[in-house]
Structure formats: C-alpha cells, structure tokens
Amino acid sequence: MSNNNPLAVVILAAGKGTRMKSDKPKVMHELLGLPMINWVLNSVEQLNPDRTIIVIGQGMDDLAAAVAPHETVVQITQDGTGSALKSAMGALQDFDGDILVLLGDTPLISLETMSGLISARYQCAQTGISVLGMYLDNPYGYGRLLIDNEGTLQDIREEKDASAEEKQVNIVNTGAFCMDATKVNDWLGELVNVNASGEYYITDIPEIAARKGVKTSVAVTNNPKEVQGCNTRIHLSELEQYAQVKLREKFMNEGVVMQDPSSVYLHHDTKISSGVLIEPNVYFGKDVSVGANVHIKAFCHFEGANIGDNTIIGPFARLRPGSEIGKEVRIGNFVEIKKSQIGDRSKISHLGYVGDCTMGKDVNFSCGAITVNYDGFDKHQTVIGDGTMIGSNVNLVAPVNLGNGTFIAAGSTITADVPPNALSVERGKAKTIEGWAAAYRKRKGG
Ligand code: UD1
Ligand code: MG
C-alpha cells in the first residue's frame, strides 16, 4: 500500500452559515482580507491534487467566482455534510484514489497536517478512512471521537446528539477526512438523517464503514488552533488573531523588527523587506510593499502603497492607494498621500496633503503645503520638478507644473506653471501700523 494514489480534494462550503448572522456565505468571510475559502485553497494547492472540487449552495455566485477556475458542484438542499459529500461524488464517479474532505470553515489547515492525515489513511490494510482529531480543553460544539479501549474509532457523536457522558470526551473531529474513493458511494448510500438536526452527517461514515470491516484511523494534530472551525463571528475574530500572529512571526523570522507585534495589523498580501522597523499601532491594508530598512513610526495607516528602501514614515502618516514612495524619503506626522509618486530623498515632514502628484527628487514640501487636486468635478495633476523648495502653507492648484529647482514662497496659492529655477510668490501686501496693539488694549481696558 502506498499513499501515492491519485488525490481528489473535496471542500464542503455550501452551508449558509446561519450562526454568522450574515447575508453572505460563511466561507466568503475574510481573514486578513482574504475569504476563508481561498485560505483553504492556498493550502490545498501545495498538495498538488489531481482534482479539487468545492461544494457550494444554490445562487452562491460570488463564491463560485472566488474559487474559479476550480470546479464547483451545487448541493441543492443544505441538509448536512454527508449530503454535501454526496453532491461532490457525482463529479467523481470514475475516480479511483483518495478523497481528502476538508471543511471550508476550517481555513488555516497546513500542508503538514493534511499530509499527516493522508498518511494515516494507510495505517494498516483494513484502514479505509482517516479522520483528523484534536484534543480540546473545551470540546463544546465539536463532534466527539468515540474511541474504544483498543484505540479503534467506533463512531463520531455530534454535540446535539451526545449523552452527558459522551460530552466529557475531549478528543474531537476537526472535520477533515481522507477516504478510499472506491468505497465512499457505498457508505454514503447508508446514511440516514435520524438525529437531532435531521441532517445527513459525514460523521456517521466511520460507524457505517466499521460495520463493513473498514477501519478509521485517527491522526491527531498537535496544533488545534490551526484547525479551529469558524461558526460564529467570535470564532472568525479568533482565527483572524491566529493568522495575524503567524504572519507577524513569518516577517520577524525574515528580519523585520516589530516593537509591539500584537498592535501591527497585516493584510494577507503585505510584503515587508528585512531590516524594517515597525513601531506600535500600524495598519497595513491591501497591496502594500515595504522596502529594506524602512522605519515606520507609530500610528500609520497604509493601503495600496509601495515604500522604497531607507524611507522614514510617520508617526501618524496615511498612504492611500497609488502611493509610490521613493528611497530615503521622509514623510512625517499628519501627512496624507494619494495616487502620487514621491522621488528619492524628498521630504514631506509635517501636515501636508499630496494627491494626484508627480513629485521629483530632493523636493522639500514644507509644513502645511497641499496639492489642490479637485475642482468639485474632476481631479487634476500636479507636477513638481527635482530640487524644488515649497514653502509652508502653500496651495498648489492643479493642474500645475513646477519646473526643477523652483522656490515657492510660503503662503502662496499657485495657479499657473512656474519655469525652472524661478521664485513664485503670491501674497497680499503686509501693512504694519506702529502702536496699534497697545492703543487697542488700552481702549479695551486690558
Ligand atoms: C462539523 C462536524 C463536527 C466537527 C466540526 C468541525 C458534521 C455533522 N459535524 O460541525 O463533527 O467537529 O464540523 O469544525 O459534519 N456544509 C455543506 N453543506 C451542508 C452543511 C454544511 O457544505 O449541508 C459545509 C459548511 O459550509 C461548512 C462545513 O460543511 O464549511 C461544516 O458545516 P458546519 O455547519 O459548520 O458544521 P459544524 O457544526 O461546525
Ligand atoms: Mg463549522
């Protein structure tokens, strides 16, 4: 016997997820911005199976789109996990090999754990099924693995159907099975729905198989967090926390420094190079990459941004989609950047807004300067040449083009292009009245 048999993976994902109190299918809820079902698929792809089939419910078009180009089958009535597997078997009639059944609401299962489960299916000649079990201090809600004194699995009992004594059992079903494909239809044919839920349970299969002389081996995972199921929004938040911890650890192992990892929120696609220092309370949204040795100070928020090597950002900086930040750039507190390229070594050190802008290298964009990019209807571009010095509190009214090396005087509102190396100043004339303040105070009795 070998475990190099053809492998089909069936992911059960048709459930409505009533306990989530949500309009969308349960497996479409996201962890780190990626739907649960795609986490499962990412793990499954590492197994390189011959077939991958996702069981979905009727009308779950978003789910079918999220798993494309993988094959889907529709379970017409959501009457249990056994019935869901039956729906998939329609597409596996001639398949001869192993069927790895996974639950779509158990998203963080790893390659090692799946491989261990598949190996356990070959424990001995009589073993036709393996089930992935785990020990839990609080097994509430999970099916209990009923194992006899010889260590043989007799049955799996669902929470709702368990006696008080059975509820004490703390080794439970994670929901993942590996089955001999040639026998599955035979076992499924004997499923009945005589139980507390009135559903066809996949968990009845080991008992049916045992009656036919086929054993179920139990592969026990030593990492229960990885196979925690998601039935409620609280479970979802627990899984999110676990996935965050794993991703933070990956980055720290690759040379990223996090002063308070628990306060750094990552997206599943975040890219961070080695030598990056991240202070507490930093949020990474979709599509962010951070170059080597960047220093991210506390309380920054990033989405859709590429940050070049050796740049220093924050505290309290916001990069919005389309932010292309060069190398050795300095972005200080209360600066917002959107859809803009910032050239190497440029400085936007305090209180600024840069939107729809191409900023050259070595620009100094002083405190309170902003691009005025929106006229109430359309967005317009600002182009700032290399080595430009933009004074404090400047409004650059787009579309506007500042040549290389220009000086823009503090307080100016610039509405026309400025040629290279020119000074542009736009200010009301200052008027000084000697003694006016003293006279005013006297008048007021101050
Ligand atoms: C299930 C198991 C339980 C196990 C637990 C692990 C059964 C009867 N119970 O319980 O032993 O401890 O998972 O997390 O299998 N689904 C369908 N079609 C259906 C019903 C469900 O595709 O008709 C899918 C759901 O989308 C979900 C998965 O199967 O991804 C599990 O269903 P769920 O209702 O969450 O089962 P649990 O109560 O968690
Ligand atoms: Mg579940």
mmCIF file with all atom_site columns, C-alpha atoms and ligand atoms in Angstrom, residues 19 26 103 105 229-231, ligand 2:
data_model
loop_
_atom_site.group_PDB
_atom_site.id
_atom_site.type_symbol
_atom_site.label_atom_id
_atom_site.label_alt_id
_atom_site.label_comp_id
_atom_site.label_asym_id
_atom_site.label_entity_id
_atom_site.label_seq_id
_atom_site.pdbx_PDB_ins_code
_atom_site.Cartn_x
_atom_site.Cartn_y
_atom_site.Cartn_z
_atom_site.occupancy
_atom_site.B_iso_or_equiv
_atom_site.pdbx_formal_charge
_atom_site.auth_seq_id
_atom_site.auth_comp_id
_atom_site.auth_asym_id
_atom_site.auth_atom_id
_atom_site.pdbx_PDB_model_num
ATOM   1 C  CA . ARG A 1 19  ? -24.711 31.331 13.101 1.00 0.00 ? 19  ARG A CA 1
ATOM   2 C  CA . LYS A 1 26  ? -19.865 31.747 5.628  1.00 0.00 ? 26  LYS A CA 1
ATOM   3 C  CA . LEU A 1 103 ? -14.368 21.962 5.586  1.00 0.00 ? 103 LEU A CA 1
ATOM   4 C  CA . ASP A 1 105 ? -14.939 26.871 7.539  1.00 0.00 ? 105 ASP A CA 1
ATOM   5 C  CA . GLY A 1 229 ? -13.668 25.787 12.868 1.00 0.00 ? 229 GLY A CA 1
ATOM   6 C  CA . CYS A 1 230 ? -15.479 29.051 12.232 1.00 0.00 ? 230 CYS A CA 1
ATOM   7 C  CA . ASN A 1 231 ? -19.169 29.040 13.098 1.00 0.00 ? 231 ASN A CA 1
HETATM 8 MG MG . MG  B 2 .   ? -18.390 24.517 11.378 1.00 0.00 ? 2   MG  B MG 1
#
